[in-house]
PDB file of C-alpha atoms in Angstrom:
ATOM      1  CA  UNK A1161     -16.553  34.946 -13.971  1.00 46.00           C
ATOM      2  CA  UNK A1162     -12.752  34.669 -13.448  1.00 52.00           C
ATOM      3  CA  UNK A1163     -11.401  31.422 -11.507  1.00 52.00           C
ATOM      4  CA  UNK A1164     -10.013  32.244  -7.927  1.00 53.00           C
ATOM      5  CA  UNK A1165      -6.491  32.028  -7.954  1.00 53.00           C
ATOM      6  CA  UNK A1166      -4.551  29.691  -5.453  1.00 52.00           C
ATOM      7  CA  UNK A1167      -2.951  32.489  -3.699  1.00 47.00           C
ATOM      8  CA  UNK A1168      -6.457  34.123  -2.825  1.00 52.00           C
ATOM      9  CA  UNK A1169      -7.704  30.508  -1.674  1.00 51.00           C
ATOM     10  CA  UNK A1170      -4.491  29.774   0.401  1.00 50.00           C
ATOM     11  CA  UNK A1171      -5.181  33.184   2.314  1.00 48.00           C
ATOM     12  CA  UNK A1172      -8.534  31.222   3.831  1.00 53.00           C
ATOM     13  CA  UNK A1173      -8.474  29.526   7.184  1.00 56.00           C
ATOM     14  CA  UNK A1174      -6.286  26.252   6.815  1.00 61.00           C
ATOM     15  CA  UNK A1175      -5.658  23.485   9.365  1.00 62.00           C
ATOM     16  CA  UNK A1176      -2.828  23.331  11.590  1.00 68.00           C
ATOM     17  CA  UNK A1177       0.335  22.202   9.769  1.00 70.00           C
ATOM     18  CA  UNK A1178       1.476  19.526  12.289  1.00 69.00           C
ATOM     19  CA  UNK A1179       2.345  16.313  10.099  1.00 79.00           C
ATOM     20  CA  UNK A1180       5.993  15.660   9.577  1.00 82.00           C
ATOM     21  CA  UNK A1181       7.652  13.558   6.599  1.00 84.00           C
ATOM     22  CA  UNK A1182       7.726  10.593   8.674  1.00 84.00           C
ATOM     23  CA  UNK A1183       4.272  11.272   9.853  1.00 83.00           C
ATOM     24  CA  UNK A1184       3.146  11.083   6.468  1.00 84.00           C
ATOM     25  CA  UNK A1185       5.327   8.312   5.118  1.00 86.00           C
ATOM     26  CA  UNK A1186       3.968   6.101   7.723  1.00 83.00           C
ATOM     27  CA  UNK A1187       0.171   7.021   7.473  1.00 80.00           C
ATOM     28  CA  UNK A1188       0.591   6.438   3.819  1.00 82.00           C
ATOM     29  CA  UNK A1189       2.544   3.007   3.924  1.00 82.00           C
ATOM     30  CA  UNK A1190      -0.108   1.755   6.361  1.00 76.00           C
ATOM     31  CA  UNK A1191      -2.950   2.735   3.981  1.00 75.00           C
ATOM     32  CA  UNK A1192      -1.101   0.869   1.140  1.00 82.00           C
ATOM     33  CA  UNK A1193      -1.942  -2.415   3.257  1.00 83.00           C
ATOM     34  CA  UNK A1194       1.628  -4.025   2.503  1.00 85.00           C
ATOM     35  CA  UNK A1195       0.753  -7.538   3.800  1.00 86.00           C
ATOM     36  CA  UNK A1196      -2.698  -7.741   1.937  1.00 88.00           C
ATOM     37  CA  UNK A1197      -1.262  -6.230  -1.091  1.00 89.00           C
ATOM     38  CA  UNK A1198       1.430  -8.987  -1.204  1.00 90.00           C
ATOM     39  CA  UNK A1199      -1.528 -11.710  -0.622  1.00 87.00           C
ATOM     40  CA  UNK A1200      -3.310 -10.432  -3.553  1.00 87.00           C
ATOM     41  CA  UNK A1201      -1.530  -8.241  -6.125  1.00 91.00           C
ATOM     42  CA  UNK A1202       2.057  -9.652  -5.136  1.00 91.00           C
ATOM     43  CA  UNK A1203       1.079 -13.475  -5.499  1.00 90.00           C
ATOM     44  CA  UNK A1204      -0.828 -12.809  -8.661  1.00 91.00           C
ATOM     45  CA  UNK A1205       2.122 -11.182 -10.313  1.00 93.00           C
ATOM     46  CA  UNK A1206       4.310 -14.193  -9.146  1.00 93.00           C
ATOM     47  CA  UNK A1207       1.341 -16.536 -10.611  1.00 91.00           C
ATOM     48  CA  UNK A1208       1.535 -14.736 -13.957  1.00 93.00           C
ATOM     49  CA  UNK A1209       5.463 -14.162 -14.201  1.00 93.00           C
ATOM     50  CA  UNK A1210       6.586 -17.290 -12.339  1.00 90.00           C
ATOM     51  CA  UNK A1211      10.050 -16.725 -10.558  1.00 93.00           C
ATOM     52  CA  UNK A1212      10.369 -13.323 -12.661  1.00 95.00           C
ATOM     53  CA  UNK A1213       7.362 -12.019 -10.369  1.00 94.00           C
ATOM     54  CA  UNK A1214       9.644  -9.934  -8.129  1.00 95.00           C
ATOM     55  CA  UNK A1215      11.265  -8.287 -11.271  1.00 96.00           C
ATOM     56  CA  UNK A1216       7.440  -7.614 -12.589  1.00 96.00           C
ATOM     57  CA  UNK A1217       6.773  -6.010  -9.304  1.00 96.00           C
ATOM     58  CA  UNK A1218       9.690  -3.761  -9.511  1.00 96.00           C
ATOM     59  CA  UNK A1219       8.819  -2.702 -12.988  1.00 96.00           C
ATOM     60  CA  UNK A1220       5.153  -2.206 -11.962  1.00 95.00           C
ATOM     61  CA  UNK A1221       6.654   0.247  -9.053  1.00 95.00           C
ATOM     62  CA  UNK A1222       8.731   2.299 -11.982  1.00 95.00           C
ATOM     63  CA  UNK A1223       5.647   2.630 -13.763  1.00 93.00           C
ATOM     64  CA  UNK A1224       3.858   3.854 -10.918  1.00 92.00           C
ATOM     65  CA  UNK A1225       6.812   6.247 -10.060  1.00 92.00           C
ATOM     66  CA  UNK A1226       6.295   7.904 -13.582  1.00 90.00           C
ATOM     67  CA  UNK A1227       2.843   8.940 -12.444  1.00 85.00           C
ATOM     68  CA  UNK A1228       4.064   9.781  -9.128  1.00 84.00           C
ATOM     69  CA  UNK A1229       6.610  12.161 -10.562  1.00 86.00           C
ATOM     70  CA  UNK A1230       3.625  14.159 -12.027  1.00 82.00           C
ATOM     71  CA  UNK A1231       1.843  14.412  -8.776  1.00 80.00           C
ATOM     72  CA  UNK A1232       5.161  15.012  -7.128  1.00 79.00           C
ATOM     73  CA  UNK A1233       5.588  18.212  -9.399  1.00 80.00           C
ATOM     74  CA  UNK A1234       1.996  19.271  -8.655  1.00 76.00           C
ATOM     75  CA  UNK A1235       2.529  18.691  -5.091  1.00 75.00           C
ATOM     76  CA  UNK A1236       5.107  21.345  -4.856  1.00 76.00           C
ATOM     77  CA  UNK A1237       2.928  24.057  -6.833  1.00 78.00           C
ATOM     78  CA  UNK A1238      -0.191  23.387  -4.830  1.00 73.00           C
ATOM     79  CA  UNK A1239       0.251  23.109  -0.845  1.00 71.00           C
ATOM     80  CA  UNK A1240      -3.280  23.401   0.269  1.00 73.00           C
ATOM     81  CA  UNK A1241      -5.570  20.570   1.206  1.00 72.00           C
ATOM     82  CA  UNK A1242      -7.804  18.958  -1.454  1.00 67.00           C
ATOM     83  CA  UNK A1243      -5.292  16.480  -3.481  1.00 69.00           C
ATOM     84  CA  UNK A1244      -6.507  15.699  -6.772  1.00 70.00           C
ATOM     85  CA  UNK A1245      -9.329  17.875  -6.586  1.00 72.00           C
ATOM     86  CA  UNK A1246      -7.265  21.071  -5.868  1.00 75.00           C
ATOM     87  CA  UNK A1247      -4.870  19.882  -8.582  1.00 71.00           C
ATOM     88  CA  UNK A1248      -7.519  19.622 -11.382  1.00 74.00           C
ATOM     89  CA  UNK A1249      -9.503  22.587 -10.212  1.00 77.00           C
ATOM     90  CA  UNK A1250      -6.699  25.083 -10.382  1.00 77.00           C
ATOM     91  CA  UNK A1251      -4.594  23.363 -13.305  1.00 74.00           C
ATOM     92  CA  UNK A1252      -7.545  22.736 -15.528  1.00 76.00           C
ATOM     93  CA  UNK A1253     -11.170  23.541 -15.206  1.00 79.00           C
ATOM     94  CA  UNK A1254     -13.656  23.799 -12.077  1.00 80.00           C
ATOM     95  CA  UNK A1255     -15.993  21.135 -13.598  1.00 81.00           C
ATOM     96  CA  UNK A1256     -12.899  18.697 -14.096  1.00 79.00           C
ATOM     97  CA  UNK A1257     -11.747  19.599 -10.637  1.00 76.00           C
ATOM     98  CA  UNK A1258     -15.427  18.728  -9.237  1.00 80.00           C
ATOM     99  CA  UNK A1259     -15.659  15.532 -11.217  1.00 80.00           C
ATOM    100  CA  UNK A1260     -12.010  14.551 -10.214  1.00 77.00           C
ATOM    101  CA  UNK A1261     -12.993  15.109  -6.454  1.00 78.00           C
ATOM    102  CA  UNK A1262     -16.028  12.811  -6.515  1.00 82.00           C
ATOM    103  CA  UNK A1263     -14.126   9.994  -8.519  1.00 82.00           C
ATOM    104  CA  UNK A1264     -11.394  10.171  -5.862  1.00 77.00           C
ATOM    105  CA  UNK A1265     -14.012   9.847  -3.264  1.00 78.00           C
ATOM    106  CA  UNK A1266     -15.423   6.743  -5.027  1.00 83.00           C
ATOM    107  CA  UNK A1267     -12.075   5.467  -5.529  1.00 79.00           C
ATOM    108  CA  UNK A1268     -11.269   5.756  -1.760  1.00 78.00           C
ATOM    109  CA  UNK A1269     -14.294   4.218  -0.485  1.00 82.00           C
ATOM    110  CA  UNK A1270     -13.952   1.084  -2.727  1.00 83.00           C
ATOM    111  CA  UNK A1271     -10.098   1.100  -1.756  1.00 79.00           C
ATOM    112  CA  UNK A1272     -10.984   1.037   1.931  1.00 81.00           C
ATOM    113  CA  UNK A1273     -13.882  -1.472   1.658  1.00 84.00           C
ATOM    114  CA  UNK A1274     -11.548  -3.953  -0.487  1.00 84.00           C
ATOM    115  CA  UNK A1275      -8.923  -3.934   2.314  1.00 85.00           C
ATOM    116  CA  UNK A1276     -11.496  -4.301   5.024  1.00 87.00           C
ATOM    117  CA  UNK A1277     -12.829  -7.642   2.988  1.00 88.00           C
ATOM    118  CA  UNK A1278      -9.301  -8.621   2.491  1.00 87.00           C
ATOM    119  CA  UNK A1279      -8.452  -8.595   6.254  1.00 88.00           C
ATOM    120  CA  UNK A1280     -11.782 -10.254   7.183  1.00 90.00           C
ATOM    121  CA  UNK A1281     -11.219 -13.126   4.542  1.00 87.00           C
ATOM    122  CA  UNK A1282      -7.675 -13.761   6.110  1.00 87.00           C
ATOM    123  CA  UNK A1283      -9.024 -13.666   9.844  1.00 87.00           C
ATOM    124  CA  UNK A1284     -11.904 -15.915   8.785  1.00 87.00           C
ATOM    125  CA  UNK A1285      -9.676 -18.321   6.798  1.00 84.00           C
ATOM    126  CA  UNK A1286      -6.985 -18.547   9.512  1.00 82.00           C
ATOM    127  CA  UNK A1287      -9.314 -18.570  12.755  1.00 84.00           C
ATOM    128  CA  UNK A1288     -12.787 -19.285  11.376  1.00 86.00           C
ATOM    129  CA  UNK A1289     -14.259 -16.408  13.154  1.00 87.00           C
ATOM    130  CA  UNK A1290     -17.735 -15.208  11.479  1.00 90.00           C
ATOM    131  CA  UNK A1291     -16.616 -12.778   8.763  1.00 90.00           C
ATOM    132  CA  UNK A1292     -19.480 -10.483   9.979  1.00 92.00           C
ATOM    133  CA  UNK A1293     -17.940 -10.214  13.676  1.00 92.00           C
ATOM    134  CA  UNK A1294     -14.581  -9.380  11.965  1.00 89.00           C
ATOM    135  CA  UNK A1295     -15.684  -7.003   9.442  1.00 89.00           C
ATOM    136  CA  UNK A1296     -17.980  -4.958  11.937  1.00 92.00           C
ATOM    137  CA  UNK A1297     -15.087  -5.197  14.299  1.00 90.00           C
ATOM    138  CA  UNK A1298     -12.565  -3.632  11.709  1.00 89.00           C
ATOM    139  CA  UNK A1299     -15.116  -1.060  10.527  1.00 89.00           C
ATOM    140  CA  UNK A1300     -16.120  -0.059  14.531  1.00 91.00           C
ATOM    141  CA  UNK A1301     -12.268   0.215  15.062  1.00 89.00           C
ATOM    142  CA  UNK A1302     -11.692   2.366  12.209  1.00 87.00           C
ATOM    143  CA  UNK A1303     -14.727   4.540  12.856  1.00 87.00           C
ATOM    144  CA  UNK A1304     -13.138   5.402  16.491  1.00 89.00           C
ATOM    145  CA  UNK A1305     -10.038   6.357  14.868  1.00 84.00           C
ATOM    146  CA  UNK A1306     -11.852   8.605  12.303  1.00 81.00           C
ATOM    147  CA  UNK A1307     -13.793  10.136  15.108  1.00 86.00           C
ATOM    148  CA  UNK A1308     -10.659  10.738  17.266  1.00 84.00           C
ATOM    149  CA  UNK A1309      -9.147  12.667  14.300  1.00 78.00           C
ATOM    150  CA  UNK A1310      -5.818  12.781  12.075  1.00 73.00           C
ATOM    151  CA  UNK A1311      -3.526  13.407  15.324  1.00 77.00           C
ATOM    152  CA  UNK A1312      -4.471   9.962  16.893  1.00 80.00           C
ATOM    153  CA  UNK A1313      -4.785   8.378  13.610  1.00 78.00           C
ATOM    154  CA  UNK A1314      -1.163   9.149  12.785  1.00 78.00           C
ATOM    155  CA  UNK A1315       0.155   8.221  16.067  1.00 82.00           C
ATOM    156  CA  UNK A1316      -1.204   4.656  15.611  1.00 83.00           C
ATOM    157  CA  UNK A1317      -0.214   4.549  12.098  1.00 80.00           C
ATOM    158  CA  UNK A1318       3.334   5.328  12.763  1.00 82.00           C
ATOM    159  CA  UNK A1319       3.466   2.514  15.463  1.00 84.00           C
ATOM    160  CA  UNK A1320       1.556  -0.153  13.451  1.00 83.00           C
ATOM    161  CA  UNK A1321       2.985   0.795  10.130  1.00 83.00           C
ATOM    162  CA  UNK A1322       6.455   0.623  11.828  1.00 85.00           C
ATOM    163  CA  UNK A1323       5.607  -2.935  13.199  1.00 85.00           C
ATOM    164  CA  UNK A1324       4.024  -4.280  10.003  1.00 85.00           C
ATOM    165  CA  UNK A1325       7.108  -3.016   7.840  1.00 88.00           C
ATOM    166  CA  UNK A1326       9.360  -5.166  10.391  1.00 88.00           C
ATOM    167  CA  UNK A1327       7.233  -7.975  10.219  1.00 86.00           C
ATOM    168  CA  UNK A1328       7.351  -8.032   6.357  1.00 88.00           C
ATOM    169  CA  UNK A1329      11.129  -7.634   6.508  1.00 92.00           C
ATOM    170  CA  UNK A1330      11.506 -10.389   9.061  1.00 90.00           C
ATOM    171  CA  UNK A1331       9.074 -12.674   7.215  1.00 90.00           C
ATOM    172  CA  UNK A1332      11.131 -12.306   4.007  1.00 93.00           C
ATOM    173  CA  UNK A1333      14.430 -13.115   5.972  1.00 94.00           C
ATOM    174  CA  UNK A1334      13.022 -16.118   7.754  1.00 92.00           C
ATOM    175  CA  UNK A1335      11.901 -17.508   4.163  1.00 93.00           C
ATOM    176  CA  UNK A1336      15.371 -17.002   2.925  1.00 94.00           C
ATOM    177  CA  UNK A1337      16.990 -18.301   6.054  1.00 94.00           C
ATOM    178  CA  UNK A1338      14.982 -21.470   5.702  1.00 92.00           C
ATOM    179  CA  UNK A1339      16.816 -22.026   2.329  1.00 93.00           C
ATOM    180  CA  UNK A1340      20.261 -21.575   4.091  1.00 93.00           C
ATOM    181  CA  UNK A1341      20.486 -18.355   1.855  1.00 93.00           C
ATOM    182  CA  UNK A1342      20.262 -19.920  -1.283  1.00 93.00           C
ATOM    183  CA  UNK A1343      19.370 -17.347  -3.871  1.00 94.00           C
ATOM    184  CA  UNK A1344      17.739 -18.164  -7.165  1.00 94.00           C
ATOM    185  CA  UNK A1345      18.405 -16.244 -10.412  1.00 94.00           C
ATOM    186  CA  UNK A1346      14.760 -14.667 -11.516  1.00 93.00           C
ATOM    187  CA  UNK A1347      16.455 -13.751 -14.985  1.00 92.00           C
ATOM    188  CA  UNK A1348      17.068 -17.531 -15.657  1.00 86.00           C
ATOM    189  CA  UNK A1349      13.506 -18.250 -16.681  1.00 84.00           C
ATOM    190  CA  UNK A1350      11.740 -17.632 -19.805  1.00 84.00           C
ATOM    191  CA  UNK A1351       8.628 -15.743 -19.600  1.00 85.00           C
ATOM    192  CA  UNK A1352       5.640 -14.922 -22.237  1.00 88.00           C
ATOM    193  CA  UNK A1353       5.374 -11.139 -22.654  1.00 89.00           C
ATOM    194  CA  UNK A1354       1.833 -10.845 -22.394  1.00 91.00           C
ATOM    195  CA  UNK A1355       1.641 -12.666 -19.205  1.00 92.00           C
ATOM    196  CA  UNK A1356       4.567 -10.383 -17.975  1.00 94.00           C
ATOM    197  CA  UNK A1357       2.422  -7.356 -18.947  1.00 94.00           C
ATOM    198  CA  UNK A1358      -0.379  -8.741 -16.687  1.00 94.00           C
ATOM    199  CA  UNK A1359       2.255  -9.289 -14.007  1.00 94.00           C
ATOM    200  CA  UNK A1360       3.440  -5.610 -14.022  1.00 95.00           C
ATOM    201  CA  UNK A1361      -0.083  -4.321 -13.907  1.00 94.00           C
ATOM    202  CA  UNK A1362      -0.575  -6.428 -10.911  1.00 94.00           C
ATOM    203  CA  UNK A1363       2.871  -5.038  -9.531  1.00 93.00           C
ATOM    204  CA  UNK A1364       1.804  -1.601 -10.171  1.00 92.00           C
ATOM    205  CA  UNK A1365      -1.279  -1.999  -8.139  1.00 88.00           C
ATOM    206  CA  UNK A1366       0.858  -2.486  -4.836  1.00 89.00           C
ATOM    207  CA  UNK A1367       2.529   0.986  -4.424  1.00 86.00           C
ATOM    208  CA  UNK A1368      -0.528   2.793  -4.662  1.00 79.00           C
ATOM    209  CA  UNK A1369      -0.535   4.491  -1.194  1.00 73.00           C
ATOM    210  CA  UNK A1370       0.991   7.588  -2.144  1.00 75.00           C
ATOM    211  CA  UNK A1371      -2.660   8.835  -3.467  1.00 73.00           C
ATOM    212  CA  UNK A1372      -3.599   9.372   0.358  1.00 74.00           C
ATOM    213  CA  UNK A1373      -0.824  11.807   0.734  1.00 76.00           C
ATOM    214  CA  UNK A1374      -2.084  14.466  -1.396  1.00 73.00           C
ATOM    215  CA  UNK A1375      -5.336  15.307   0.332  1.00 71.00           C
ATOM    216  CA  UNK A1376      -3.409  16.264   3.636  1.00 73.00           C
ATOM    217  CA  UNK A1377      -1.051  18.661   2.051  1.00 74.00           C
ATOM    218  CA  UNK A1378      -2.715  21.367   4.080  1.00 72.00           C
ATOM    219  CA  UNK A1379      -1.746  19.661   7.383  1.00 75.00           C
ATOM    220  CA  UNK A1380       1.915  18.894   6.395  1.00 77.00           C
ATOM    221  CA  UNK A1381       4.806  21.015   7.755  1.00 81.00           C
ATOM    222  CA  UNK A1382       6.789  22.702   4.787  1.00 81.00           C
ATOM    223  CA  UNK A1383       4.279  20.951   2.459  1.00 77.00           C
ATOM    224  CA  UNK A1384       6.271  21.947  -0.839  1.00 80.00           C
ATOM    225  CA  UNK A1385       9.089  19.621   0.270  1.00 84.00           C
ATOM    226  CA  UNK A1386       7.335  17.204   2.700  1.00 85.00           C
ATOM    227  CA  UNK A1387       4.612  15.949   0.313  1.00 82.00           C
ATOM    228  CA  UNK A1388       6.669  15.567  -2.680  1.00 83.00           C
ATOM    229  CA  UNK A1389       9.488  13.641  -0.977  1.00 88.00           C
ATOM    230  CA  UNK A1390       7.011  11.520   0.875  1.00 88.00           C
ATOM    231  CA  UNK A1391       5.284  10.561  -2.483  1.00 87.00           C
ATOM    232  CA  UNK A1392       8.632   9.071  -4.053  1.00 90.00           C
ATOM    233  CA  UNK A1393       9.605   7.297  -0.611  1.00 90.00           C
ATOM    234  CA  UNK A1394       6.323   5.506  -0.350  1.00 90.00           C
ATOM    235  CA  UNK A1395       6.256   4.361  -4.039  1.00 91.00           C
ATOM    236  CA  UNK A1396       9.838   3.106  -3.780  1.00 93.00           C
ATOM    237  CA  UNK A1397       9.475   1.644  -0.213  1.00 92.00           C
ATOM    238  CA  UNK A1398       6.263  -0.044  -0.980  1.00 91.00           C
ATOM    239  CA  UNK A1399       7.320  -1.678  -4.151  1.00 93.00           C
ATOM    240  CA  UNK A1400      10.598  -2.869  -3.195  1.00 94.00           C
ATOM    241  CA  UNK A1401       9.467  -4.283   0.125  1.00 94.00           C
ATOM    242  CA  UNK A1402       6.837  -6.134  -1.770  1.00 94.00           C
ATOM    243  CA  UNK A1403       9.423  -7.599  -4.350  1.00 95.00           C
ATOM    244  CA  UNK A1404      11.840  -8.650  -1.527  1.00 96.00           C
ATOM    245  CA  UNK A1405       8.839 -10.488   0.251  1.00 95.00           C
ATOM    246  CA  UNK A1406       7.759 -12.298  -2.983  1.00 95.00           C
ATOM    247  CA  UNK A1407      11.286 -13.144  -3.933  1.00 96.00           C
ATOM    248  CA  UNK A1408      11.794 -14.691  -0.697  1.00 95.00           C
ATOM    249  CA  UNK A1409       8.528 -16.592  -0.866  1.00 93.00           C
ATOM    250  CA  UNK A1410       9.704 -17.915  -4.428  1.00 93.00           C
ATOM    251  CA  UNK A1411      13.249 -18.511  -3.208  1.00 95.00           C
ATOM    252  CA  UNK A1412      11.584 -21.031  -0.420  1.00 93.00           C
ATOM    253  CA  UNK A1413       9.380 -22.666  -3.073  1.00 92.00           C
ATOM    254  CA  UNK A1414      12.206 -23.295  -5.380  1.00 92.00           C
ATOM    255  CA  UNK A1415      14.799 -24.596  -2.801  1.00 93.00           C
ATOM    256  CA  UNK A1416      12.024 -27.131  -1.456  1.00 91.00           C
ATOM    257  CA  UNK A1417      10.801 -27.919  -4.949  1.00 88.00           C
ATOM    258  CA  UNK A1418       7.291 -26.742  -4.231  1.00 88.00           C
ATOM    259  CA  UNK A1419       7.210 -24.253  -7.388  1.00 83.00           C
ATOM    260  CA  UNK A1420       5.485 -26.823  -9.675  1.00 80.00           C
ATOM    261  CA  UNK A1421       2.214 -26.882  -7.173  1.00 79.00           C
ATOM    262  CA  UNK A1422       2.371 -23.089  -6.482  1.00 78.00           C
ATOM    263  CA  UNK A1423      -1.123 -22.761  -7.618  1.00 77.00           C
ATOM    264  CA  UNK A1424      -2.162 -25.254  -4.812  1.00 80.00           C
ATOM    265  CA  UNK A1425      -0.196 -23.639  -1.926  1.00 81.00           C
ATOM    266  CA  UNK A1426      -1.786 -21.708   0.673  1.00 82.00           C
ATOM    267  CA  UNK A1427       0.520 -19.066   1.694  1.00 84.00           C
ATOM    268  CA  UNK A1428      -1.057 -18.329   5.134  1.00 82.00           C
ATOM    269  CA  UNK A1429      -0.622 -22.091   5.957  1.00 82.00           C
ATOM    270  CA  UNK A1430       2.703 -22.301   4.518  1.00 84.00           C
ATOM    271  CA  UNK A1431       3.879 -19.461   6.866  1.00 83.00           C
ATOM    272  CA  UNK A1432       2.368 -21.375   9.800  1.00 81.00           C
ATOM    273  CA  UNK A1433       4.075 -24.741   8.731  1.00 82.00           C
ATOM    274  CA  UNK A1434       7.165 -23.564   7.957  1.00 80.00           C
ATOM    275  CA  UNK A1435       7.923 -20.587  10.200  1.00 80.00           C
ATOM    276  CA  UNK A1436       5.764 -21.348  13.254  1.00 79.00           C
ATOM    277  CA  UNK A1437       2.611 -20.078  14.817  1.00 80.00           C
ATOM    278  CA  UNK A1438       4.233 -16.923  16.506  1.00 75.00           C
ATOM    279  CA  UNK A1439       5.308 -15.800  12.852  1.00 76.00           C
ATOM    280  CA  UNK A1440       1.302 -16.397  11.928  1.00 78.00           C
ATOM    281  CA  UNK A1441       0.106 -14.201  14.838  1.00 81.00           C
ATOM    282  CA  UNK A1442       2.198 -11.458  13.676  1.00 79.00           C
ATOM    283  CA  UNK A1443       1.021 -12.018  10.097  1.00 80.00           C
ATOM    284  CA  UNK A1444      -2.675 -11.769  11.420  1.00 82.00           C
ATOM    285  CA  UNK A1445      -1.742  -8.612  13.053  1.00 82.00           C
ATOM    286  CA  UNK A1446      -0.542  -7.254  10.145  1.00 83.00           C
ATOM    287  CA  UNK A1447      -3.807  -8.072   8.282  1.00 82.00           C
ATOM    288  CA  UNK A1448      -6.072  -6.703  10.620  1.00 82.00           C
ATOM    289  CA  UNK A1449      -3.759  -3.463  10.629  1.00 81.00           C
ATOM    290  CA  UNK A1450      -3.972  -3.442   6.836  1.00 81.00           C
ATOM    291  CA  UNK A1451      -7.890  -3.248   6.988  1.00 82.00           C
ATOM    292  CA  UNK A1452      -7.905  -0.635   9.518  1.00 83.00           C
ATOM    293  CA  UNK A1453      -5.185   1.587   7.911  1.00 78.00           C
ATOM    294  CA  UNK A1454      -6.255   0.915   4.495  1.00 77.00           C
ATOM    295  CA  UNK A1455      -9.782   2.218   5.614  1.00 76.00           C
ATOM    296  CA  UNK A1456      -8.563   5.171   7.102  1.00 73.00           C
ATOM    297  CA  UNK A1457      -6.367   6.047   3.809  1.00 66.00           C
TER     298      UNK A1457
END
């Protein structure tokens, strides 16, 4: 039995194409959970690579970009919904497409659950609210957005992700401002290459939100251009924003001679003590938002 062609499948009924480039970028950036990614992967990269951590994150971003370029080309070839399932089904074999689709479903579920748990821990750690209440609350809000559909979810993602990017940029600026704009040289430190490899690995885990872009190709306007551009934008924006924030935190630790006790420092308490309760409130918003959008992605 011959394999159905992509052109034949394209003729079947498809969802309305209503998502613009910015819609997809913000939806994916929100799903990338910028703040929680920095708290986990970003700080892990910093612990392994020390003051070279921001550069390790950039190297990890470039590593992801190599994979992203492959998806970039595939997204220009296949513009219907399905993402990696579609790519494998039509490029390789039906069986591999089926297996890839189910693996991606499993990955997406664990990805969403991980960020829900991360957001739950942050709220519990700072406010002491029961993890069950926080976790179920985030799941409830996520379920409501899922039921309302992608149009409403996208509108929320645009607003929430925009605010979160602004919060993360402001947070980095405030940390650097606290040092009277002192900038340390990340290349002045000696680093073990095995630790650098681990740091790059953690850094590459940050800009992974582009994976949520490909399944919605069928709902994107001018998908051939929009999806491919969004993939590259999200990888670079997510990775560079994380590197900037980690550099700013490291800059603050160096200036105030806290770097020797970095493993004992609670970043959330550091934000509250150094930058004030208002900044912490916005950070808590970012954490909750990450849990919601990470699950939606």
